[in-house]
Short mmCIF file of C-alpha atoms in Angstrom, two decimals:
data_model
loop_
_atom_site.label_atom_id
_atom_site.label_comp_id
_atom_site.label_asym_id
_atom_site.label_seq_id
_atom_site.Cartn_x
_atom_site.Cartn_y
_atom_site.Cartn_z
CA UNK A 356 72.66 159.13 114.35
CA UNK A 357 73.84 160.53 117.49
CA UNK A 358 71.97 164.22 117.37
CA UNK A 359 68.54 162.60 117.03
CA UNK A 360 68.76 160.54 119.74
CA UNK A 361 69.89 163.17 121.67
CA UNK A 362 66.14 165.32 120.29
CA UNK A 363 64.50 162.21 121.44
CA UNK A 364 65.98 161.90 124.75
CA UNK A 365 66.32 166.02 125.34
CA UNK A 366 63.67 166.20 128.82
CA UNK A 367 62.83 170.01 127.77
CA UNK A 368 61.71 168.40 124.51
CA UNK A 369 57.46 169.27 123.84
CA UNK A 370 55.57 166.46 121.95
CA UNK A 371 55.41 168.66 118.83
CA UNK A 372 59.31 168.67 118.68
CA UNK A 373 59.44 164.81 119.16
CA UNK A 374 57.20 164.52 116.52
CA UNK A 375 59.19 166.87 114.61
CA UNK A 376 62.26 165.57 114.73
CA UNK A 377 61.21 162.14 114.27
CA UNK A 378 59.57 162.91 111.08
CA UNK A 379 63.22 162.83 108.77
CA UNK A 380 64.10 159.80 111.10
CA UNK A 381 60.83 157.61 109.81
CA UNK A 382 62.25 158.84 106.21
CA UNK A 383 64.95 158.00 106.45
CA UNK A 384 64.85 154.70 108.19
CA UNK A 385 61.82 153.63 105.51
CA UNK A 386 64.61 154.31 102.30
CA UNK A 387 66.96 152.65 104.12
CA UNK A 388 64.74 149.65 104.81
CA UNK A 389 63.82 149.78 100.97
CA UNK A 390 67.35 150.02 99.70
CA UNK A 391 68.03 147.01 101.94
CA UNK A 392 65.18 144.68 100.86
CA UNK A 393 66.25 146.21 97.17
CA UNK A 394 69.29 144.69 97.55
CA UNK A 395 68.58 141.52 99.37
CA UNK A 396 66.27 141.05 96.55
CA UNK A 397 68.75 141.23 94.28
CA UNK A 398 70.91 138.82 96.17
CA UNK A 399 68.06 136.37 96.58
CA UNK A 400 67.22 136.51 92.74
CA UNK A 401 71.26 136.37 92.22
CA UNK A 402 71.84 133.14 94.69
CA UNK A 403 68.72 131.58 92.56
CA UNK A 404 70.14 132.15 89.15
CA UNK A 405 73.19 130.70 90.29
CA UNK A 406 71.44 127.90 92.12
CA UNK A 407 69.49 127.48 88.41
CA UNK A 408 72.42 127.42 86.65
CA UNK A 409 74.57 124.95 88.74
CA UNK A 410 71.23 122.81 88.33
CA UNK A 411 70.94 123.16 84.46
CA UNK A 412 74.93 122.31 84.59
CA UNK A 413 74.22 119.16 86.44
CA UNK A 414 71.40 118.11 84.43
CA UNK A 415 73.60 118.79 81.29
CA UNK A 416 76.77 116.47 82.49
CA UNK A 417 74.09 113.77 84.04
CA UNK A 418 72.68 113.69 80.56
CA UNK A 419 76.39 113.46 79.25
CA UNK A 420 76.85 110.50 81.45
CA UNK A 421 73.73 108.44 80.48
CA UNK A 422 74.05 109.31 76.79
CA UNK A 423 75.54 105.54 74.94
CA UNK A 424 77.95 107.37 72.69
CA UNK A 425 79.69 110.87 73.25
CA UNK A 426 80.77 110.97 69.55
CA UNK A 427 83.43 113.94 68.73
CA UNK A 428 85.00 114.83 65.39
CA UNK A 429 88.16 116.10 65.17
CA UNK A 430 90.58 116.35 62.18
CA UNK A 431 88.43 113.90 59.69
CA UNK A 432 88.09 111.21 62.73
CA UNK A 433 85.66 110.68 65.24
CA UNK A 434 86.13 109.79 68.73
CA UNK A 435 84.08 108.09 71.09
CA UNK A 436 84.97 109.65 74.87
CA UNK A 437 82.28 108.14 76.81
CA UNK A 438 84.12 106.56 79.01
CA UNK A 439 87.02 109.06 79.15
CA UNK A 440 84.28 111.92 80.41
CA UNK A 441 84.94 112.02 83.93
CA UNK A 442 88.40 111.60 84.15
CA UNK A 443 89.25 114.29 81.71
CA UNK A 444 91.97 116.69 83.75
CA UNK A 445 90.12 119.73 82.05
CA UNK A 446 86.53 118.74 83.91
CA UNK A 447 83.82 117.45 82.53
CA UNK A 448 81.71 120.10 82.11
CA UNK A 449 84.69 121.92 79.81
CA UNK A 450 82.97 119.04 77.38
CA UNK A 451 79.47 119.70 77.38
CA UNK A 452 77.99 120.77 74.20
CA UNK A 453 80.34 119.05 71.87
CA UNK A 454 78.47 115.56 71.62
CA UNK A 455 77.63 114.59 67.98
CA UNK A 456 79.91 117.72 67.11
CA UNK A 457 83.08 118.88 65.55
CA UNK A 458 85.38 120.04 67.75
CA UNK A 459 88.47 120.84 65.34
CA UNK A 460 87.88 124.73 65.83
CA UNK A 461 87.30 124.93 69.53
CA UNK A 462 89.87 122.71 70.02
CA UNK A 463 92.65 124.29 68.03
CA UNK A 464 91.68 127.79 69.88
CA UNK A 465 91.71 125.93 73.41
CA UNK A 466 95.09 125.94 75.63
CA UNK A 467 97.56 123.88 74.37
CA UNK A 468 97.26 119.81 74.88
CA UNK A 469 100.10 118.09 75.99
CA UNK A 470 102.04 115.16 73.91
CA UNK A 471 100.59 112.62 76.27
CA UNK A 472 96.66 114.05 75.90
CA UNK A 473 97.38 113.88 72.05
CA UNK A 474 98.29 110.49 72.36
CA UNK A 475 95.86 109.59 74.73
CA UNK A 476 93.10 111.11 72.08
CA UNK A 477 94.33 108.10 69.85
CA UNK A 478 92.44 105.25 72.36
CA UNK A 479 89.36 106.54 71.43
CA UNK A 480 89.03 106.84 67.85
CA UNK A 481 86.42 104.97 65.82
CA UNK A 482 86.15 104.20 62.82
CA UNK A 483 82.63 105.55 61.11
CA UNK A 484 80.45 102.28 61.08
CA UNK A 485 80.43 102.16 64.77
CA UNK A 486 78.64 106.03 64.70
CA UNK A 487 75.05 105.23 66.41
CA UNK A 488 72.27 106.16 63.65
CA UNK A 489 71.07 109.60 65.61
CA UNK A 490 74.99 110.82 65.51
CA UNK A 491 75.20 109.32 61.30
CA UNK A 492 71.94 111.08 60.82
CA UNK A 493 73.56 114.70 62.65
CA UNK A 494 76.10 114.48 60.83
CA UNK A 495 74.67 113.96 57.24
CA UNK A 496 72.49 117.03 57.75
CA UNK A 497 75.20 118.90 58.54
CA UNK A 498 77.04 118.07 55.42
CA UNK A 499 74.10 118.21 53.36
CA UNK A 500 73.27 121.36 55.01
CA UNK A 501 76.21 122.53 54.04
CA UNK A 502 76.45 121.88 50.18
CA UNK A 503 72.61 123.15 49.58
CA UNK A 504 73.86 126.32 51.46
CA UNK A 505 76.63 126.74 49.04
CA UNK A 506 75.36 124.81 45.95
CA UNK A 507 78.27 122.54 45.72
CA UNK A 508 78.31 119.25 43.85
CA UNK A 509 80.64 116.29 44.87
CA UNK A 510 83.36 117.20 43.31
CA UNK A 511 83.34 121.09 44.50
CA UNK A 512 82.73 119.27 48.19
CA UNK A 513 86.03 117.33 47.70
CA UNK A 514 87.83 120.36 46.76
CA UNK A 515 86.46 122.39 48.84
CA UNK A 516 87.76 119.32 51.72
CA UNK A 517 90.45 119.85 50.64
CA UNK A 518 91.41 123.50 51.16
CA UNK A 519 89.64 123.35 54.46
CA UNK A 520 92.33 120.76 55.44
CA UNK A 521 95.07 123.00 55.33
CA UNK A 522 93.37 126.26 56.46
CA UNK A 523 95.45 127.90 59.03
CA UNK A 524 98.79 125.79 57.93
CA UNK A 525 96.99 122.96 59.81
CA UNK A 526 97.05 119.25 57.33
CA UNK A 527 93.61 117.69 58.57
CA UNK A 528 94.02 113.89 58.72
CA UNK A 529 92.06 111.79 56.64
CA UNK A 530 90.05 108.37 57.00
CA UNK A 531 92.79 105.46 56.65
CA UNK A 532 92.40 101.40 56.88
CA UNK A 533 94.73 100.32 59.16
CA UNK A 534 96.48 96.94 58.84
CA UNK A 535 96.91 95.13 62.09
CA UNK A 536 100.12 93.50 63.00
CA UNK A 537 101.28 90.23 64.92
CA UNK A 538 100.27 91.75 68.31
CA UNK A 539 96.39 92.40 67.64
CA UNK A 540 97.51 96.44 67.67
CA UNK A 541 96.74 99.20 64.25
CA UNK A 542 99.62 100.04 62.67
CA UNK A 543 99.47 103.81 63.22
CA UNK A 544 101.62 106.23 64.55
CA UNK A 545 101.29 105.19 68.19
CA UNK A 546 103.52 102.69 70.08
CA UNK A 547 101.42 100.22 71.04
CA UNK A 548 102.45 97.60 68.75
CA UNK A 549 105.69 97.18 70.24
CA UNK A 550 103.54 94.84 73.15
CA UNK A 551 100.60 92.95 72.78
CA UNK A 552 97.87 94.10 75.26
CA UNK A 553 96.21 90.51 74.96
CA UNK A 554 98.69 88.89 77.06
CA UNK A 555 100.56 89.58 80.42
CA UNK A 556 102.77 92.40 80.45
CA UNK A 557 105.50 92.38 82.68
CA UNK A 558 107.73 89.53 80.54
CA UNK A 559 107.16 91.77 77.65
CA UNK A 560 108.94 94.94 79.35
CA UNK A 561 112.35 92.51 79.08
CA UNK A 562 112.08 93.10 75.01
CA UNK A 563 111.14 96.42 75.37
CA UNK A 564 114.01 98.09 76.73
CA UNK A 565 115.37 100.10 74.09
CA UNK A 566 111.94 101.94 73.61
CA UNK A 567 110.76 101.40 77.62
CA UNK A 568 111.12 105.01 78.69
CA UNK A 569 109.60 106.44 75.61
CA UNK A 570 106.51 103.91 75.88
CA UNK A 571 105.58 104.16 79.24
CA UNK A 572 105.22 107.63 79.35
CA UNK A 573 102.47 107.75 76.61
CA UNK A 574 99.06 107.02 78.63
CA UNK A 575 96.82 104.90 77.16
CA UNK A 576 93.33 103.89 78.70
CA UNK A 577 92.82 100.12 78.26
CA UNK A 578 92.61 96.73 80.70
CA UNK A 579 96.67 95.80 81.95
CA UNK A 580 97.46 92.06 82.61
CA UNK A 581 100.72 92.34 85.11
CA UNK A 582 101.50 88.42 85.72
CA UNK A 583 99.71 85.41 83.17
CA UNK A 584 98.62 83.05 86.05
CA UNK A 585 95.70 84.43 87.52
CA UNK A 586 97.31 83.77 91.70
CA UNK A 587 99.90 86.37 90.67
CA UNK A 588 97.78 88.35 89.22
CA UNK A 589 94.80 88.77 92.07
CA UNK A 590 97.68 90.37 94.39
CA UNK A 591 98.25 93.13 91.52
CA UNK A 592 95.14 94.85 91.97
CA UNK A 593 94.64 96.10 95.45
CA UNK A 594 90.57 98.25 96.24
CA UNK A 595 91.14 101.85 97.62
CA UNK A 596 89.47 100.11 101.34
CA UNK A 597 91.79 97.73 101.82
CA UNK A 598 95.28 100.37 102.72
CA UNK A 599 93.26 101.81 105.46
CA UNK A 600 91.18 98.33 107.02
CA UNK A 601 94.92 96.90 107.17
CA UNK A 602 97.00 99.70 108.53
CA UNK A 603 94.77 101.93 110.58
CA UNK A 604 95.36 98.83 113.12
CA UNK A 605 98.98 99.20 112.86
CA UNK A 606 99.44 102.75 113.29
CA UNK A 607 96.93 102.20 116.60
CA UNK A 608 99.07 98.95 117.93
CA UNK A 609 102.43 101.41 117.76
CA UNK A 610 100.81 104.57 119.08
CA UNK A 611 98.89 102.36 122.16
CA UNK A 612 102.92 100.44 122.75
CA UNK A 613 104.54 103.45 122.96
CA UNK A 614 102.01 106.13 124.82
CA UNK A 615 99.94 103.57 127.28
CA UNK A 616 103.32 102.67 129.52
CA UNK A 617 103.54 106.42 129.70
CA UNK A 618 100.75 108.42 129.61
CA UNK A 619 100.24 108.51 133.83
CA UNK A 620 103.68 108.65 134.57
CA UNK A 621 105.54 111.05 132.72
CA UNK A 622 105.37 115.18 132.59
CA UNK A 623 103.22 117.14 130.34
CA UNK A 624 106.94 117.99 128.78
CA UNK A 625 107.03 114.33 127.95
CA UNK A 626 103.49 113.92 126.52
CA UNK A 627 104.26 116.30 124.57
CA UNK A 628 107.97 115.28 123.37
CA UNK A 629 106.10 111.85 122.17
CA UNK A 630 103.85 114.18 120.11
CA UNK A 631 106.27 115.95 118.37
CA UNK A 632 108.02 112.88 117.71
CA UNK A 633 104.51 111.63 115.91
CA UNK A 634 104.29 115.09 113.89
CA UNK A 635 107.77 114.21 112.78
CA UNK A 636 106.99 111.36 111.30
CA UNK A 637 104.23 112.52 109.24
CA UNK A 638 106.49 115.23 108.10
CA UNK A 639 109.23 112.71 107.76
CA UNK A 640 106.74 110.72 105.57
CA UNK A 641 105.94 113.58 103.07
CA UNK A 642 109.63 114.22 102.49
CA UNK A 643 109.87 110.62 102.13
CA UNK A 644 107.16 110.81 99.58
CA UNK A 645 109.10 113.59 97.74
CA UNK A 646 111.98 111.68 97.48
CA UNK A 647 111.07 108.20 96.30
CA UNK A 648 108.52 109.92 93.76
CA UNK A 649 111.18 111.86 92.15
CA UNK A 650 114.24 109.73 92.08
CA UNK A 651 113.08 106.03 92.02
CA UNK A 652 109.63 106.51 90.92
CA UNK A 653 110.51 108.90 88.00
CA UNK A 654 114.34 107.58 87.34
CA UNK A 655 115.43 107.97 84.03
CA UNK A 656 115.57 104.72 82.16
CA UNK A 657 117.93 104.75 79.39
CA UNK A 658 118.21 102.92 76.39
CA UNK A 659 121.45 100.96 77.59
CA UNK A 660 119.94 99.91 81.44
CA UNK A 661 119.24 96.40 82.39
CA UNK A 662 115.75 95.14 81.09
CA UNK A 663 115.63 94.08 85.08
CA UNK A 664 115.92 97.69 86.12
CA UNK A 665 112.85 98.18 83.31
CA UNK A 666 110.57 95.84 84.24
CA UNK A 667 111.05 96.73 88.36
CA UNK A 668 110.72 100.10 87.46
CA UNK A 669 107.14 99.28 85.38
CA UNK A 670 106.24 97.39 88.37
CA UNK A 671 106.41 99.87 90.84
CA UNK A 672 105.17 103.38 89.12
CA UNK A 673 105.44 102.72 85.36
CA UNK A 674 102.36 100.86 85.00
CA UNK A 675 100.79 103.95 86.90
CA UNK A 676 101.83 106.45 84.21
CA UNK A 677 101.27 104.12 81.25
CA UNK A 678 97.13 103.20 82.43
CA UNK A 679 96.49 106.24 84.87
CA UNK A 680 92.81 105.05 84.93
CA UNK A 681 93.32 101.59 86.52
CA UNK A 682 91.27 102.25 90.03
CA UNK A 683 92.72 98.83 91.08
CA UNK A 684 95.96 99.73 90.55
CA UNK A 685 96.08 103.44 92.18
CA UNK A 686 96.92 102.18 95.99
CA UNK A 687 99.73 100.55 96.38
CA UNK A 688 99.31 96.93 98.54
CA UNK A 689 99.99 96.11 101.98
CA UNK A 690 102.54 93.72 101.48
CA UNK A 691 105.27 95.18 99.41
CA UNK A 692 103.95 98.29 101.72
CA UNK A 693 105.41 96.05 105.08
CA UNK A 694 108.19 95.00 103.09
CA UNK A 695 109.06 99.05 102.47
CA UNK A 696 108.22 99.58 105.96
CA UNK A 697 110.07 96.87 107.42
CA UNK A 698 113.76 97.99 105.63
CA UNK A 699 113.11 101.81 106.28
CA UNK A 700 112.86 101.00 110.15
CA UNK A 701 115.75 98.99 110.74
CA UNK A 702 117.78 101.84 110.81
CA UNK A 703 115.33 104.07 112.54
CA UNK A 704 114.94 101.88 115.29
CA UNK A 705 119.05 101.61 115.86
CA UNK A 706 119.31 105.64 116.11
CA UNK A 707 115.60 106.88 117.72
CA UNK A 708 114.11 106.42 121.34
CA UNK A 709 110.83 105.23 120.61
CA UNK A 710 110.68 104.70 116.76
CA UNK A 711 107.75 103.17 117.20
CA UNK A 712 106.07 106.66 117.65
CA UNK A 713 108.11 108.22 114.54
CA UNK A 714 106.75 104.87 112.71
CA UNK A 715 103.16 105.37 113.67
CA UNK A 716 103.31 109.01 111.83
CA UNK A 717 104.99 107.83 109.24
CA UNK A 718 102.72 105.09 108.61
CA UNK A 719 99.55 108.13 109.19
CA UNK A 720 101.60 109.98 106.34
CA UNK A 721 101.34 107.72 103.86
CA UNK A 722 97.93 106.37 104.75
CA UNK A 723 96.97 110.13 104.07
CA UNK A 724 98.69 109.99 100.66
CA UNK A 725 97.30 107.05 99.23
CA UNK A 726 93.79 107.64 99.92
CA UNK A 727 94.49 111.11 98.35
CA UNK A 728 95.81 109.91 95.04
CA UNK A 729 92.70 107.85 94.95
CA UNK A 730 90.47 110.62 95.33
CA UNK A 731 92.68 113.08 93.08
CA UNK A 732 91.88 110.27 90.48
CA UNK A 733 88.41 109.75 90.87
CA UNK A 734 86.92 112.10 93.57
CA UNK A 735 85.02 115.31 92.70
CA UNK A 736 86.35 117.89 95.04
CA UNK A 737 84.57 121.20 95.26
CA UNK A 738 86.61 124.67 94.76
CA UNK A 739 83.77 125.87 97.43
CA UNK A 740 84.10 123.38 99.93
CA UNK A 741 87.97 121.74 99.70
CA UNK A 742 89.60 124.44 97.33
CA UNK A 743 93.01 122.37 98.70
CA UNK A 744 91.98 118.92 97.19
CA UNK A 745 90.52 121.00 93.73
CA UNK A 746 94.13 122.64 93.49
CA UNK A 747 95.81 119.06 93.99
CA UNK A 748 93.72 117.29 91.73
CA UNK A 749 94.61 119.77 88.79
CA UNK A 750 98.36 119.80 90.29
CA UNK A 751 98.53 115.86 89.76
CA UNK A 752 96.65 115.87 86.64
CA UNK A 753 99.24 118.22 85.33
CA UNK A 754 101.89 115.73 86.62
CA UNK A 755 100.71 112.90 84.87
CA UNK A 756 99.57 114.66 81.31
CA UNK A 757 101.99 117.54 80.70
CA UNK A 758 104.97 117.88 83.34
CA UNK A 759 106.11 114.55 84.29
CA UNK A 760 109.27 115.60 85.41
CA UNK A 761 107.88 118.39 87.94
CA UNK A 762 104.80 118.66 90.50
CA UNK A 763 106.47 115.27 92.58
CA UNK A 764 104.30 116.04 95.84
CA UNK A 765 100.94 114.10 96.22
CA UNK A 766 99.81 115.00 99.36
CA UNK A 767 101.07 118.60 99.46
CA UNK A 768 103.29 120.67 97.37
CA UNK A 769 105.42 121.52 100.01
CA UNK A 770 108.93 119.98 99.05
CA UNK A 771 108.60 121.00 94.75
CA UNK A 772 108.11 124.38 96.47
CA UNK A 773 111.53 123.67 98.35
CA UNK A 774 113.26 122.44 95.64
CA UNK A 775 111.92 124.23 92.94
CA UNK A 776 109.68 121.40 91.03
CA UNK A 777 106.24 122.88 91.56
CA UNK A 778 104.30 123.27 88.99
CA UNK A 779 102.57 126.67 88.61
CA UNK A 780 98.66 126.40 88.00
CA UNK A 781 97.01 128.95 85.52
CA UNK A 782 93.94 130.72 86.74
CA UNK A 783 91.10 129.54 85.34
CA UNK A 784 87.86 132.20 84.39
CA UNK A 785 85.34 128.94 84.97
CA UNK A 786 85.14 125.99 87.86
CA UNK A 787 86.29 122.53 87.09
CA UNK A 788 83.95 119.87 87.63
CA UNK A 789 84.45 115.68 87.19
CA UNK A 790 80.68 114.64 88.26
#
């Protein structure tokens, strides 16, 4: 407001004139002092709406979480996803409301479910004399409800059952007794009575072969045995702590060899040559990571391979894909890990001053990627705070439910970009949550 500074500042100016001309300037400045507390107040009243809502939305899910049962009904069968809440890909809040409730319609008008969520579904069914008494009660009303509303009788109900089940060109399943055969499994459409869960797994692939690839790409969410004697077994299962209290020392012992001899004796130019030898190993390590995950990791195992070739293969990334919700089996364990390590830098060490250096990022690489996968499994990350880690954690769910022969990058998505494997997230109109 340049001209009524300069009336204010004018030295010819009389005191009438000041007060004059700063008449409009107190008018103005008050409306724009209102407008502005006007519109902080909105903000403010905005901010706690939000603030209510994320609270209400937390209260809901914590309530999820405590509840015994979270009984579903879908298709004529119920389905108990308690434990399945929080590590559904699609959030857990994308869930709330639809305990003790049929979910047939929203589901069918939801985005498509993959093969492997479908078949996944299947671990949770139960059959209606486990139903708790409140979710028996619900669901009674509802029925009952239901045939007062329309004055039906029983036999109206069943016909009326029965049109409803093929509404939309869509055959609702039934209620069916399932037999059980030699391996403790229901004879159903699933696959899991090729193996028995009951017993150790890995002899088991040998028989398997002919159906392997099929099998272990349908997820199921149950306890894995690996080995029958329980010394074999213990070395299986490896906590998420353990990867970084055993190599965070190694990566220090390599970097300390390589930079100590150095660090007051050579140029700035050398300091940072040994750097950029460091930063190529933890790019050499995600390329690395691109590679193995794609074409030994994901190799296709054909009906005619060796049942060796199946049962190394289910060792070292199958078992991952068929239990995805094994938390001791998500890092992989330091000693096939120095065993890996040990073969890749023979040859490094033969071609590279100071390997030890490319080793040491390497080693920081991977480190990086294994805690990650952990915490895309099980972490909560926040599209607010680490919108990077939210974007991965849908990237690898997608990997593991829907596009297992895409989205190969863990860490970052940098090589499917490169060689045209990403997989290409929709936008979402709502937040994901897992907590």
């Amino acid at each position: 407001m340049p001209t009524t500074v300069s009336d204010l500042t004018l030295p010819s100016a009389t005191t009438a004139a000041i007060t004059t001309t700063a008449i409009p300037i107190t008018t103005t400045t008050s409306k724009s002092m209102r407008n502005g507390m006007h519109l902080l107040n909105e903000q403010q009243q905005q901010q706690r709406s939000t603030d209510q809502n994320d609270k209400n939305e937390k209260n809901s899910l914590k309530a999820c979480e405590e509840d015994r049962q979270f009984i579903i009904k879908y298709r004529q069968k119920y389905y108990d996803i308690r434990r399945f809440l929080q590590n559904h890909p699609g959030g857990i809040n994308t869930l709330r409301g639809l305990n003790n409730s049929d979910m047939t319609t929203r589901f069918l008008h939801a985005p498509p479910h993959s093969d492997g969520a479908m078949y996944l579904m299947k671990e949770y069914e139960i059959k209606p004399t486990q139903l708790l008494n409140g979710t028996k009660r619900r669901h009674r009303l509802q029925e009952s409800a239901h045939s007062e509303l329309h004055g039906l009788d029983n036999e109206q109900q069943q016909q009326e059952s029965l049109v409803e089940s093929t509404e939309n060109g869509i055959e609702l399943l039934g209620d069916t007794l399932h037999e059980e055969d030699k391996n403790n499994n229901q004879l159903d459409e699933s696959m899991e009575h090729l193996v028995d869960w009951s017993k150790a797994m890995l002899p088991q692939i040998w028989h398997i072969t002919r159906h392997y690839d099929e099998w272990v790409h349908k997820p199921v969410d149950r306890p894995l045995r690996l080995f029958g004697p329980t010394y074999l077994e213990v070395f299986t299962k490896t906590p998420w702590w353990v990867v970084p209290l055993f190599w965070i020392p190694v990566i220090c012992k390599c970097l300390w060899d390589e930079f100590s001899p150095i660090w007051h004796t050579t140029s700035l130019s050398g300091l940072t040559l040994l750097t950029a030898y460091f930063g190529a190993g933890v790019l050499f390590w995600t390329l690395l990571e691109y590679v193995l995950h794609r074409f030994v990791f994901h190799m296709k195992v054909d009906a005619n391979k060796n049942p060796l070739l199946c049962t190394f293969h289910f060792m070292i990334h199958g078992l991952h894909h068929k239990v995805p919700f094994d938390s001791k089996r998500l890092v992989f364990p330091p000693l096939p890990g120095v065993i890996i390590a040990s073969i890749l830098y023979a040859p490094i060490s033969l071609l590279l001053p100071q390997p030890r250096i490319l080793l040491a990022g390497a080693l920081l690489g991977y480190l990086c990627y294994d805690l990650m996968h952990y915490y895309l499994h099980y972490g909560n990350p926040s599209v607010q705070r680490t919108r990077f880690m939210y974007n991965m954690k849908r990237y690898h769910y997608q990997h593991h439910f829907a596009h297992q022969d895409m989205g190969y990058g863990i860490s970052s998505p940098l090589w499917d970009i490169v060689f045209n494997t990403r997989i290409h997230l929709r936008k979402l109109r709502y937040t994901l949550r897992w907590r």
